[in-house]
mmCIF file of C-alpha atoms in Angstrom:
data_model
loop_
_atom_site.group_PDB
_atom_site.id
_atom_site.type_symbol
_atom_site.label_atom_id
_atom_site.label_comp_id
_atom_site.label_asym_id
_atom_site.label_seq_id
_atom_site.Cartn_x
_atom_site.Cartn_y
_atom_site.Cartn_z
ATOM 1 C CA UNK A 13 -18.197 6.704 5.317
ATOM 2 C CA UNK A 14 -17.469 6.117 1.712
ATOM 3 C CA UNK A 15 -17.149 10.754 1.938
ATOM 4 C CA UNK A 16 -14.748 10.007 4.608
ATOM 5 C CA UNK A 17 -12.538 7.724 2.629
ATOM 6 C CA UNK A 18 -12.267 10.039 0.211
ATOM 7 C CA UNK A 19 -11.647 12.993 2.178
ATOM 8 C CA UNK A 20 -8.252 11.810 3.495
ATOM 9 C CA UNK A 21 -7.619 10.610 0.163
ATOM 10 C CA UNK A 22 -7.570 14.374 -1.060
ATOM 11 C CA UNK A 23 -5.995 15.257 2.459
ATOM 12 C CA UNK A 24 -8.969 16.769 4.319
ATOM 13 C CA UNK A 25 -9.745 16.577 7.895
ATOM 14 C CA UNK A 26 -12.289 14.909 9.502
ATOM 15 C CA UNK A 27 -14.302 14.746 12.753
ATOM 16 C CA UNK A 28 -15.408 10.758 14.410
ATOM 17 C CA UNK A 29 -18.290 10.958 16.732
ATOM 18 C CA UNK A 30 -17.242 14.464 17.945
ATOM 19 C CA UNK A 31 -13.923 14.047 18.822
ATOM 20 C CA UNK A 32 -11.088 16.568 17.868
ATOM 21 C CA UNK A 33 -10.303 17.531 14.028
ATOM 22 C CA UNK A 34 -8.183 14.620 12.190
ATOM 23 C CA UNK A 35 -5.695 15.931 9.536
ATOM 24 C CA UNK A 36 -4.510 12.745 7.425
ATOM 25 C CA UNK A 37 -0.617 13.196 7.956
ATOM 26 C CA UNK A 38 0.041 11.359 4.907
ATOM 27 C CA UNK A 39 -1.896 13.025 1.853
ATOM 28 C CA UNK A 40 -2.876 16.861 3.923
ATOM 29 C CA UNK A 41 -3.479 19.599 1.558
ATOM 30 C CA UNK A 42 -2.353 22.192 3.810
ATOM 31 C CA UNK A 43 0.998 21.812 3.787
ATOM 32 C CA UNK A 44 1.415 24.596 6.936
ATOM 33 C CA UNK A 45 -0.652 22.767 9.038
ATOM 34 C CA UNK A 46 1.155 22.177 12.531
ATOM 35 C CA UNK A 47 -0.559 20.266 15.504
ATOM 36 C CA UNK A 48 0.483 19.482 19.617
ATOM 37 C CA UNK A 49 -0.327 15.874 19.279
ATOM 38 C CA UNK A 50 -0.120 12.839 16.893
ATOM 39 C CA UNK A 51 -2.708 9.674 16.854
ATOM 40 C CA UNK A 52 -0.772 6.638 15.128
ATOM 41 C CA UNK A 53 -1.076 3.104 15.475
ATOM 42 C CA UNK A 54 0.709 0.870 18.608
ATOM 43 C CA UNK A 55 2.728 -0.687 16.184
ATOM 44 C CA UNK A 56 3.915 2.690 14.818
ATOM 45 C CA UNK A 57 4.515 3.813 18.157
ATOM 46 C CA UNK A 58 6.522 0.641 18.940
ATOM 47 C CA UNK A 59 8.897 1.246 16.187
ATOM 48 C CA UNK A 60 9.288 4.264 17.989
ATOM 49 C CA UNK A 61 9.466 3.121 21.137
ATOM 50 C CA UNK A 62 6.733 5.207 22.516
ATOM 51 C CA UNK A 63 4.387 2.042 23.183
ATOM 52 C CA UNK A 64 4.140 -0.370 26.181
ATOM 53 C CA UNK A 65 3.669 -3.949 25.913
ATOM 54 C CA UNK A 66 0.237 -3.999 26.094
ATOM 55 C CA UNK A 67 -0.261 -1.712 23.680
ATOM 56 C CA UNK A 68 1.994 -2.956 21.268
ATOM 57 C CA UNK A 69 0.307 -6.561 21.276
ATOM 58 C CA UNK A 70 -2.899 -4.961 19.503
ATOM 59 C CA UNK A 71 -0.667 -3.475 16.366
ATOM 60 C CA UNK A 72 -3.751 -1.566 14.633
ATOM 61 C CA UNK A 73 -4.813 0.143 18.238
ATOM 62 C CA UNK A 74 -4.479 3.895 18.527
ATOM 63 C CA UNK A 75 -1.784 5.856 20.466
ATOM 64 C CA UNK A 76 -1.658 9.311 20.922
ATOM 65 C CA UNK A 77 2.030 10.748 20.950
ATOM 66 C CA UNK A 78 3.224 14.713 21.876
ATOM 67 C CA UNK A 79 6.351 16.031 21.194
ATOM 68 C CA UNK A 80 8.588 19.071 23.247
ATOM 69 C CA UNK A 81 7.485 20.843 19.958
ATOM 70 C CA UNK A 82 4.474 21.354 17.768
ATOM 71 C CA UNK A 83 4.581 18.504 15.166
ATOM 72 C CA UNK A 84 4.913 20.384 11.259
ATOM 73 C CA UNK A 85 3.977 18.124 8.291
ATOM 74 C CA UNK A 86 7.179 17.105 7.640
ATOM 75 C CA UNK A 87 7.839 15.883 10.684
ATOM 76 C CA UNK A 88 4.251 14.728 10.750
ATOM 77 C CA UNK A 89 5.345 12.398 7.682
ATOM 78 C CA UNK A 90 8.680 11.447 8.822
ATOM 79 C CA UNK A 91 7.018 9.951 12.012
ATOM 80 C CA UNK A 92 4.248 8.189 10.053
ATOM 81 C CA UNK A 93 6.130 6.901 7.423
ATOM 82 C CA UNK A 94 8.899 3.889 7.726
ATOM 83 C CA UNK A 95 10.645 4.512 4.565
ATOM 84 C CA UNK A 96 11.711 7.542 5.580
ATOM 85 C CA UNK A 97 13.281 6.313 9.093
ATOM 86 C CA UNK A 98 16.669 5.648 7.388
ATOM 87 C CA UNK A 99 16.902 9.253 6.050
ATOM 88 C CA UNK A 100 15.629 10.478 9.756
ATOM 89 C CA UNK A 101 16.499 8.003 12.025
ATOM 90 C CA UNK A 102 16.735 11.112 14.849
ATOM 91 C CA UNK A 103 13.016 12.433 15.662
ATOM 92 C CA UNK A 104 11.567 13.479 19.405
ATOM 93 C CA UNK A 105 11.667 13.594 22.109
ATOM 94 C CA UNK A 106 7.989 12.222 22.215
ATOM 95 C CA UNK A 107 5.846 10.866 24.673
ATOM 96 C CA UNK A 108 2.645 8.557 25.110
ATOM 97 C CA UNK A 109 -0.585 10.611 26.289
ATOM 98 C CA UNK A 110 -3.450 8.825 27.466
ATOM 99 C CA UNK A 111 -6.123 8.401 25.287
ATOM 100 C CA UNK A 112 -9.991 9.298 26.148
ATOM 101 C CA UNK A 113 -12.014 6.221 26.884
ATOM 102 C CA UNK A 114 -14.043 6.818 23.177
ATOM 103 C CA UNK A 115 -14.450 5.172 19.778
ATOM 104 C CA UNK A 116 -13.475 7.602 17.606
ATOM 105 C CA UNK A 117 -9.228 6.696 17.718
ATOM 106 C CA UNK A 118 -9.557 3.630 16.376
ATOM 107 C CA UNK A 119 -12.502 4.079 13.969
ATOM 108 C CA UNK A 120 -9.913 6.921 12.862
ATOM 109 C CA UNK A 121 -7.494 4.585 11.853
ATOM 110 C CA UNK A 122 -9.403 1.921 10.688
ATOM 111 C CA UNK A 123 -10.924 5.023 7.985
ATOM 112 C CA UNK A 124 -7.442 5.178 7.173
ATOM 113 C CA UNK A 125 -6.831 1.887 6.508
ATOM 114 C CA UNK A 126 -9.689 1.829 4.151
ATOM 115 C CA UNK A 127 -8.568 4.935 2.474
ATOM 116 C CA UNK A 128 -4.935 3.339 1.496
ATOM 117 C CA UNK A 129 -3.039 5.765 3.242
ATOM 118 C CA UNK A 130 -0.884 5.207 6.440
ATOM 119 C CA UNK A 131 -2.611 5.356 9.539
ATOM 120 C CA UNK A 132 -1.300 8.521 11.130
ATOM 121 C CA UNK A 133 -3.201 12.077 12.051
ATOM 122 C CA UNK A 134 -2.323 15.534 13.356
ATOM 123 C CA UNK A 135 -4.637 16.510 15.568
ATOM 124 C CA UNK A 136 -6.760 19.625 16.210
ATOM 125 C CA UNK A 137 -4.144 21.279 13.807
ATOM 126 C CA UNK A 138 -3.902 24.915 12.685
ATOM 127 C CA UNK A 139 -4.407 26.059 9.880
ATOM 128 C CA UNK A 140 -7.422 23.812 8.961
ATOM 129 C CA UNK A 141 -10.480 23.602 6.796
ATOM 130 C CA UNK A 142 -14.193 22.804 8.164
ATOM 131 C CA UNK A 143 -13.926 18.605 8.983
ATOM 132 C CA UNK A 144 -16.081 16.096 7.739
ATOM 133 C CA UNK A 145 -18.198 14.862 10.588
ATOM 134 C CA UNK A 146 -18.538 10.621 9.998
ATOM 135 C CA UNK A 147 -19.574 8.320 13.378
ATOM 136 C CA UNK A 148 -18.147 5.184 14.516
ATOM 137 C CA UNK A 149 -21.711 3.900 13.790
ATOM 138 C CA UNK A 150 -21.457 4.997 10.232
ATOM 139 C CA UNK A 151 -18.070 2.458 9.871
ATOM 140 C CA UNK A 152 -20.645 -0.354 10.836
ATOM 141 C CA UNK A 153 -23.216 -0.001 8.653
ATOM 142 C CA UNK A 154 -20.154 0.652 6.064
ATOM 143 C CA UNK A 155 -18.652 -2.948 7.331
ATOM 144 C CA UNK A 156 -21.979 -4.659 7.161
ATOM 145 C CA UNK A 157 -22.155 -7.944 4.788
ATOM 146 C CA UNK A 158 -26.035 -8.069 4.808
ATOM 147 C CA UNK A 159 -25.857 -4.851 2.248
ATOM 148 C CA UNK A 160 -24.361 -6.832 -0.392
ATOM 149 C CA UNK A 161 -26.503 -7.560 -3.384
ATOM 150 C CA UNK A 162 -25.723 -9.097 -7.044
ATOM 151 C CA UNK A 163 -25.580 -6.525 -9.245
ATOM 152 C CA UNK A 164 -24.584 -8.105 -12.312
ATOM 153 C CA UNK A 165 -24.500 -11.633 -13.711
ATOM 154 C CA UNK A 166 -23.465 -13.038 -16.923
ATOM 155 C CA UNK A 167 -22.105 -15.788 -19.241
ATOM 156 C CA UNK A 168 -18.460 -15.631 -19.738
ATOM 157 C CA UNK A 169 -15.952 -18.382 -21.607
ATOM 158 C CA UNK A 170 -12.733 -18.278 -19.796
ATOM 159 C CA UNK A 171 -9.428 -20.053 -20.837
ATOM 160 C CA UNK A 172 -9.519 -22.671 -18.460
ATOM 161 C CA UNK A 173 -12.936 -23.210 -19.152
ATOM 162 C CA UNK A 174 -15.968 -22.343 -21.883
ATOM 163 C CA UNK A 175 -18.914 -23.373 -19.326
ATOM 164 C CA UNK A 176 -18.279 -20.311 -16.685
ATOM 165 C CA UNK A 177 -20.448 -17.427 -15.405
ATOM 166 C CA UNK A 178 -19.827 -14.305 -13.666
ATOM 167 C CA UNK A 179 -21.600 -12.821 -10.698
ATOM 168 C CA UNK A 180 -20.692 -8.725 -9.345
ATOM 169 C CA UNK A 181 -21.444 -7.677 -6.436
ATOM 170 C CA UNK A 182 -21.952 -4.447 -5.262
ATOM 171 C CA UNK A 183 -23.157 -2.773 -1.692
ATOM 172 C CA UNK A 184 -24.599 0.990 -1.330
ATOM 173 C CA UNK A 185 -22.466 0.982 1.773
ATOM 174 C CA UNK A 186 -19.009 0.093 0.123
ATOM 175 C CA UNK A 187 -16.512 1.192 -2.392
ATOM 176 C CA UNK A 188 -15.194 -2.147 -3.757
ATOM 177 C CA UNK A 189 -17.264 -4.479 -6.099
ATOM 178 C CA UNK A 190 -16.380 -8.760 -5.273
ATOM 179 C CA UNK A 191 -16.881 -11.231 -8.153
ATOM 180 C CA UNK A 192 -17.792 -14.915 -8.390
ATOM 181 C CA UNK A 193 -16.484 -17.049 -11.276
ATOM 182 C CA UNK A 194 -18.801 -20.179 -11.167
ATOM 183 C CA UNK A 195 -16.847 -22.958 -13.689
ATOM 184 C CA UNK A 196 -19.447 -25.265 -14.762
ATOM 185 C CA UNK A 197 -22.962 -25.566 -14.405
ATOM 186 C CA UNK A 198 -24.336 -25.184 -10.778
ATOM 187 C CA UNK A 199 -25.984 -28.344 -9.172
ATOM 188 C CA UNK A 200 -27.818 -28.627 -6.319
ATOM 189 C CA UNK A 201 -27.329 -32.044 -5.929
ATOM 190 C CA UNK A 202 -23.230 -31.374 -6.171
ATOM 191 C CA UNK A 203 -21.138 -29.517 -3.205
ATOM 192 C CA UNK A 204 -18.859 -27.441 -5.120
ATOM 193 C CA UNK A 205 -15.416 -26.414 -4.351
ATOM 194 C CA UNK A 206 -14.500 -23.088 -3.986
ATOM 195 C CA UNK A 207 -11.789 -20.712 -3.774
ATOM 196 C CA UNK A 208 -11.441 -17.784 -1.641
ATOM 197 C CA UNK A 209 -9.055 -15.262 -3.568
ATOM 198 C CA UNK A 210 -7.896 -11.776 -2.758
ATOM 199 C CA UNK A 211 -6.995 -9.614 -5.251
ATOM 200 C CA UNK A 212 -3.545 -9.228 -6.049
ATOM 201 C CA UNK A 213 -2.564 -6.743 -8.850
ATOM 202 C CA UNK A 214 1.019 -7.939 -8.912
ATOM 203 C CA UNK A 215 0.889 -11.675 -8.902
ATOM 204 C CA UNK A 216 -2.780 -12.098 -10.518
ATOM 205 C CA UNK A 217 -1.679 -9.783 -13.213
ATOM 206 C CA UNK A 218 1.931 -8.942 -13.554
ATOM 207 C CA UNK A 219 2.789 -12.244 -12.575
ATOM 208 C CA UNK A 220 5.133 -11.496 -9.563
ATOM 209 C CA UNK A 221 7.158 -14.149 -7.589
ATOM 210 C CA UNK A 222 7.472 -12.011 -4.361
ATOM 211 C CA UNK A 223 3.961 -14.162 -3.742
ATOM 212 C CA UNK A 224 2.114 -17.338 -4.787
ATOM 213 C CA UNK A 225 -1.252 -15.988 -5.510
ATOM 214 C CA UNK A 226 -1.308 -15.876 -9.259
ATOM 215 C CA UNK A 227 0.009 -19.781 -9.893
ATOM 216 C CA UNK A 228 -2.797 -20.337 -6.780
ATOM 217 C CA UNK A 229 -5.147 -18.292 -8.881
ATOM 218 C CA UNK A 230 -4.758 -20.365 -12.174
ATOM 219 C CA UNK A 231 -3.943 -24.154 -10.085
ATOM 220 C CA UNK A 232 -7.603 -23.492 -8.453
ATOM 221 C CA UNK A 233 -9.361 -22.106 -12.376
ATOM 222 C CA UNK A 234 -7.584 -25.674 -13.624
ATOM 223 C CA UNK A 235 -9.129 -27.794 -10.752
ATOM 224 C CA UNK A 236 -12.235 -26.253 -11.395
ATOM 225 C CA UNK A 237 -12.115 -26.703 -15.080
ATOM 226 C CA UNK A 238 -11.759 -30.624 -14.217
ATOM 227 C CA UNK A 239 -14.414 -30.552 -11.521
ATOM 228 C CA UNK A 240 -16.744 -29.576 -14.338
ATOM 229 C CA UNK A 241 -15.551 -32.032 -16.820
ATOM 230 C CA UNK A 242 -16.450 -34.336 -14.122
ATOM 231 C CA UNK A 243 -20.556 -32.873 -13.791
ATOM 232 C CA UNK A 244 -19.089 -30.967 -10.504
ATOM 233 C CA UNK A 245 -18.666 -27.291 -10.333
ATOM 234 C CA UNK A 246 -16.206 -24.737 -8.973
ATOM 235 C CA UNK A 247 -16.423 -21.334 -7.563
ATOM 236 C CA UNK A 248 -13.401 -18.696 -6.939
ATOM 237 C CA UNK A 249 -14.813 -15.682 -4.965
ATOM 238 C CA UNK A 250 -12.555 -13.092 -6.240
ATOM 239 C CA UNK A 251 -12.144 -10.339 -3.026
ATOM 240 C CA UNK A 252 -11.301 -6.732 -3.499
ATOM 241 C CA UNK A 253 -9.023 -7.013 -0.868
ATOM 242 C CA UNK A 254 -5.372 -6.195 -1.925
ATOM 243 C CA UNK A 255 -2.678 -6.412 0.298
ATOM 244 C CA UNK A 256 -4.765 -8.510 2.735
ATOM 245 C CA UNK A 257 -6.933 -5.797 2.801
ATOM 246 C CA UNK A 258 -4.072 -2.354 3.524
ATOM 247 C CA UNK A 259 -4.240 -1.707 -0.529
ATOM 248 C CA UNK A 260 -1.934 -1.562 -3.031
ATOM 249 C CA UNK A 261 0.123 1.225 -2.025
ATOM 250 C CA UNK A 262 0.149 0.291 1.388
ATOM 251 C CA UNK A 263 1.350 -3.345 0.225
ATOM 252 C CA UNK A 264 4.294 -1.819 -1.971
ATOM 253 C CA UNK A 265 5.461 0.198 0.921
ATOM 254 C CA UNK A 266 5.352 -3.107 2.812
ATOM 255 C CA UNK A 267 7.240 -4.331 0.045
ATOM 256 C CA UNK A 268 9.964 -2.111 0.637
ATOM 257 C CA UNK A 269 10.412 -2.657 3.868
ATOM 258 C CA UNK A 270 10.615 -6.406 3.189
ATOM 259 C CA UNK A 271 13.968 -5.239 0.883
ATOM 260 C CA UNK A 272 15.251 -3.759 3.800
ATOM 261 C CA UNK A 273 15.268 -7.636 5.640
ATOM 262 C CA UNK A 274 11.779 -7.574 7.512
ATOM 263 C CA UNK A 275 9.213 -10.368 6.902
ATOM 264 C CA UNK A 276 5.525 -9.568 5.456
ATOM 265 C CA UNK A 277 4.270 -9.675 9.227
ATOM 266 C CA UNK A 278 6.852 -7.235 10.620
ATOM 267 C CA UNK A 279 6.720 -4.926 7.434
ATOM 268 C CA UNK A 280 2.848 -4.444 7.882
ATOM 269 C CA UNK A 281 3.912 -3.660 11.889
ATOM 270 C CA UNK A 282 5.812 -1.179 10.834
ATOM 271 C CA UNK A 283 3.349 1.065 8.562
ATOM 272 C CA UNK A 284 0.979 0.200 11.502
ATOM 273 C CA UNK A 285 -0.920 -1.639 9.483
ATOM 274 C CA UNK A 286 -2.789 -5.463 10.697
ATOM 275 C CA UNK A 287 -1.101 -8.010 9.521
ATOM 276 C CA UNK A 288 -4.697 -9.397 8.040
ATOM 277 C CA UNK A 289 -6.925 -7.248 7.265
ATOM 278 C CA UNK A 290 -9.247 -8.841 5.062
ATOM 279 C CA UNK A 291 -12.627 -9.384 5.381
ATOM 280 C CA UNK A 292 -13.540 -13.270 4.931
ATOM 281 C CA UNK A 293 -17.488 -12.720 6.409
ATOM 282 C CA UNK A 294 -17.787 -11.417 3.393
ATOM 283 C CA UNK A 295 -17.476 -14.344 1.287
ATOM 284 C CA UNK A 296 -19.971 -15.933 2.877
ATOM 285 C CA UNK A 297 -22.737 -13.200 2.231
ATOM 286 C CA UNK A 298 -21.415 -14.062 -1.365
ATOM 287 C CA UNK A 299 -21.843 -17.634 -1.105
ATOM 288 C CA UNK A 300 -25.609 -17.329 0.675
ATOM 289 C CA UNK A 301 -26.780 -14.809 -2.742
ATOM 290 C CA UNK A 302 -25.501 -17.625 -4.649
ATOM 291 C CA UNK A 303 -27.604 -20.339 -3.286
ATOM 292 C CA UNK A 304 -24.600 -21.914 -2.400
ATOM 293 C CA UNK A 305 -24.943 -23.636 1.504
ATOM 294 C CA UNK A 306 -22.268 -26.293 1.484
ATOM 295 C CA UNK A 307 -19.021 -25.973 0.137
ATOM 296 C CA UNK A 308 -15.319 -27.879 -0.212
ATOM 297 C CA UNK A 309 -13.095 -25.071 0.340
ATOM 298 C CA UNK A 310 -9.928 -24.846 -1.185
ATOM 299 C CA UNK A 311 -7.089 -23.314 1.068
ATOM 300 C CA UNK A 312 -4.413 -23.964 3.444
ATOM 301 C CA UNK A 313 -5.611 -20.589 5.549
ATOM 302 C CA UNK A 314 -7.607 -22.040 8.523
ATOM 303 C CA UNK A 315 -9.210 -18.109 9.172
ATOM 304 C CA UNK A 316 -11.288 -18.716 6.214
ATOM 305 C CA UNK A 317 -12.639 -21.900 7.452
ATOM 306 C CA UNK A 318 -13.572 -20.603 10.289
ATOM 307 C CA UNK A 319 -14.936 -17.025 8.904
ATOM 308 C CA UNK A 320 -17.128 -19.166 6.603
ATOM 309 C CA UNK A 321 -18.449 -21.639 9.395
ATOM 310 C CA UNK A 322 -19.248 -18.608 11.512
ATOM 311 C CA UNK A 323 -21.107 -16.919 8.491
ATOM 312 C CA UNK A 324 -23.438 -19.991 8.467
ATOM 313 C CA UNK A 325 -21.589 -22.481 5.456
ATOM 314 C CA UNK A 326 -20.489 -25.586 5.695
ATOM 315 C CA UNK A 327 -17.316 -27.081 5.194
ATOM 316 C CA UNK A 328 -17.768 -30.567 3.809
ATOM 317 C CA UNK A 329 -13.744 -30.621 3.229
ATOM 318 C CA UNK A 330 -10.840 -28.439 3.448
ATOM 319 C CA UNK A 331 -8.546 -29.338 0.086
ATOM 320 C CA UNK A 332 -4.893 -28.557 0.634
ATOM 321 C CA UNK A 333 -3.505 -26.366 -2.372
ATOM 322 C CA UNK A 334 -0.201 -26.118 -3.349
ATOM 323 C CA UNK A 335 1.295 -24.022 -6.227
ATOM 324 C CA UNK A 336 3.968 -21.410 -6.916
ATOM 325 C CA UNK A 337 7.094 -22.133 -4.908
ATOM 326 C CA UNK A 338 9.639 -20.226 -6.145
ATOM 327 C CA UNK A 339 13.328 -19.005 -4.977
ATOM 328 C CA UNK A 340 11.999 -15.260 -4.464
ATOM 329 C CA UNK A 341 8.566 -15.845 -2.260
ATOM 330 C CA UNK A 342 10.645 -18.946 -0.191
ATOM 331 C CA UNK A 343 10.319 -16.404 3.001
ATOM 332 C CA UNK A 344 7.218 -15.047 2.138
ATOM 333 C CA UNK A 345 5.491 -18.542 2.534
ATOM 334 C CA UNK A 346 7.582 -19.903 5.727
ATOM 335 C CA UNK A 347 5.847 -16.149 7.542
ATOM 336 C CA UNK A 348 2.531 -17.662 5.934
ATOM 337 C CA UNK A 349 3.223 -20.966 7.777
ATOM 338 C CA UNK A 350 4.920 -19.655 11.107
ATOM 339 C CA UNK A 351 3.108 -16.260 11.640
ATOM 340 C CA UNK A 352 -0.260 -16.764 10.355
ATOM 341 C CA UNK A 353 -0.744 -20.038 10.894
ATOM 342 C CA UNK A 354 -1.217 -21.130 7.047
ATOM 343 C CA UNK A 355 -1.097 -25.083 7.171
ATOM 344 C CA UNK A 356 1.337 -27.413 4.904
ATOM 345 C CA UNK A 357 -0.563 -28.136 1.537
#
């Protein structure tokens, strides 16, 4: 799986559990390639009113599209990619095919949606390379928490705090390497609180204000500094997840549809991309290697209560958190509230 990633990352095809050849529309390295047909995501086709109603209320779920014409990579791209609707807002006619009752569609996208790139293929196109062969089974074991080890753990003085360690962890079966930044000295006899976080380049590092995760980042390392002070302890379980899991690219492309007037939600839609994507299961694997049973959680995001309780911890409490509210991210955090369900701090 982790070949398969990279493949459409450099553009080359790929085969799931037999099916036709998938050319990543998005990053191909055959730039003559041409193909009948088109697999892209309901959500995708919605915005181009090629999906029913059914379809369209499972966004990430495969469609396959044909057009009167043989799709070339330009128009490949131009019916992939949203930012480029305004400078082609004329493409088709196309039509909804059927789809075979098989795996391999939507283990295509969800590839893609590991890769970064948008989730749209040519397929069976000409001219085209040998394919990677990959199985939907292959995206399992890729997906599965129980691979996760620590692979690293050390002492490390932080600014909010001197008495902090780190903890990596790595899995054979995965690309991206989680963290765990204990802040004070772990007691069995305490129930820590703990802070799910997912990676966010922009706010965690640039400091953007198109979000609140960076001022949510440093409110939780400042609680946790005081938990210590108090012979408690605090854990943030730092998630390579950006974008709610659709990566950094796919989040600034999000981002410029949200210029353009749409909210986070429908901006995802529209790259047909989930709306959440991350993997909270995860956290608890994290949480089980670190001895680490019961747990206050810190969040106003009721999917990570649950995703913990179902991955065996227990929530003692759920602690509202509230930090950076800001004129540019007022919209952001009303979609957080009305469309995902995020709960008042």
């Amino acid at each position: 799986m982790a070949q398969a990633i990279d493949a459409l990352r450099h553009g080359w095809p790929i085969r799931v559990d037999g099916g036709p050849v998938l050319l990543p529309v998005e990053t191909a390295a055959e730039p003559d390639a041409s193909g009948a047909r088109m697999l892209i995501a309901a959500a995708r086709a919605q915005t181009l009113k090629l999906a029913n109603q059914r379809e369209a209320a499972v966004p990430h779920a495969p469609v396959l599209i044909e057009g009167s014409e043989r799709f070339t990579l330009d128009l490949a791209r131009a019916v992939a990619d949203p930012a480029l609707d305004l400078a082609n807002p004329m493409k088709g006619p196309f039509r909804a095919v059927a789809l075979p009752e098989a795996q391999w569609p939507a283990t295509a996208l969800e590839i893609a949606r590991r890769a970064g790139v948008l989730p749209a293929f040519m397929i069976d196109p000409a001219p085209c390379e040998e394919p990677l062969d990959v199985t939907s089974a292959d995206l399992a074991a890729f997906s599965a928490p129980e691979t996760l080890r620590i692979a690293a753990r050390s002492r490390l003085p932080t600014a909010a705090a001197e008495q902090a360690e780190i903890a990596v962890f790595r899995s054979p079966a995965d690309l991206r390497e989680h963290a765990a930044l204990i802040i004070g000295r772990q007691n069995a006899d305490r129930v820590p609180l703990v802070r799910l976080h997912s990676e966010c380049l922009t706010g965690d590092v640039f400091g953007s204000l198109k979000c609140d995760c960076g001022p949510q980042l440093d409110a939780a390392l400042a609680t946790f500094a005081q938990e210590a002070e108090d012979g408690g302890y605090g854990v943030v379980l730092y998630l390579r997840q950006e974008g709610r899991g659709i990566g950094l690219v796919n989040k600034l492309r999000a981002y410029q549809l949200q210029d353009q007037g749409h909210d986070t939600v429908e901006a995802n839609l529209r790259l047909g991309l989930p709306d959440e994507a991350r993997d909270f299961p995860i956290a608890g694997r994290m949480l089980s290697l670190l001895g680490i049973p019961r747990i206050r959680l810190l969040t106003n995001n009721p999917a990570k209560v649950t995703a913990l309780a179902e991955s065996g911890i227990t929530i003692v409490e759920r602690v509202p958190l509230s930090a950076g509210i800001n004129p540019h991210n007022t919209r952001y955090l009303a979609t957080k509230r009305d469309r995902s369900g995020h709960l008042l701090p």
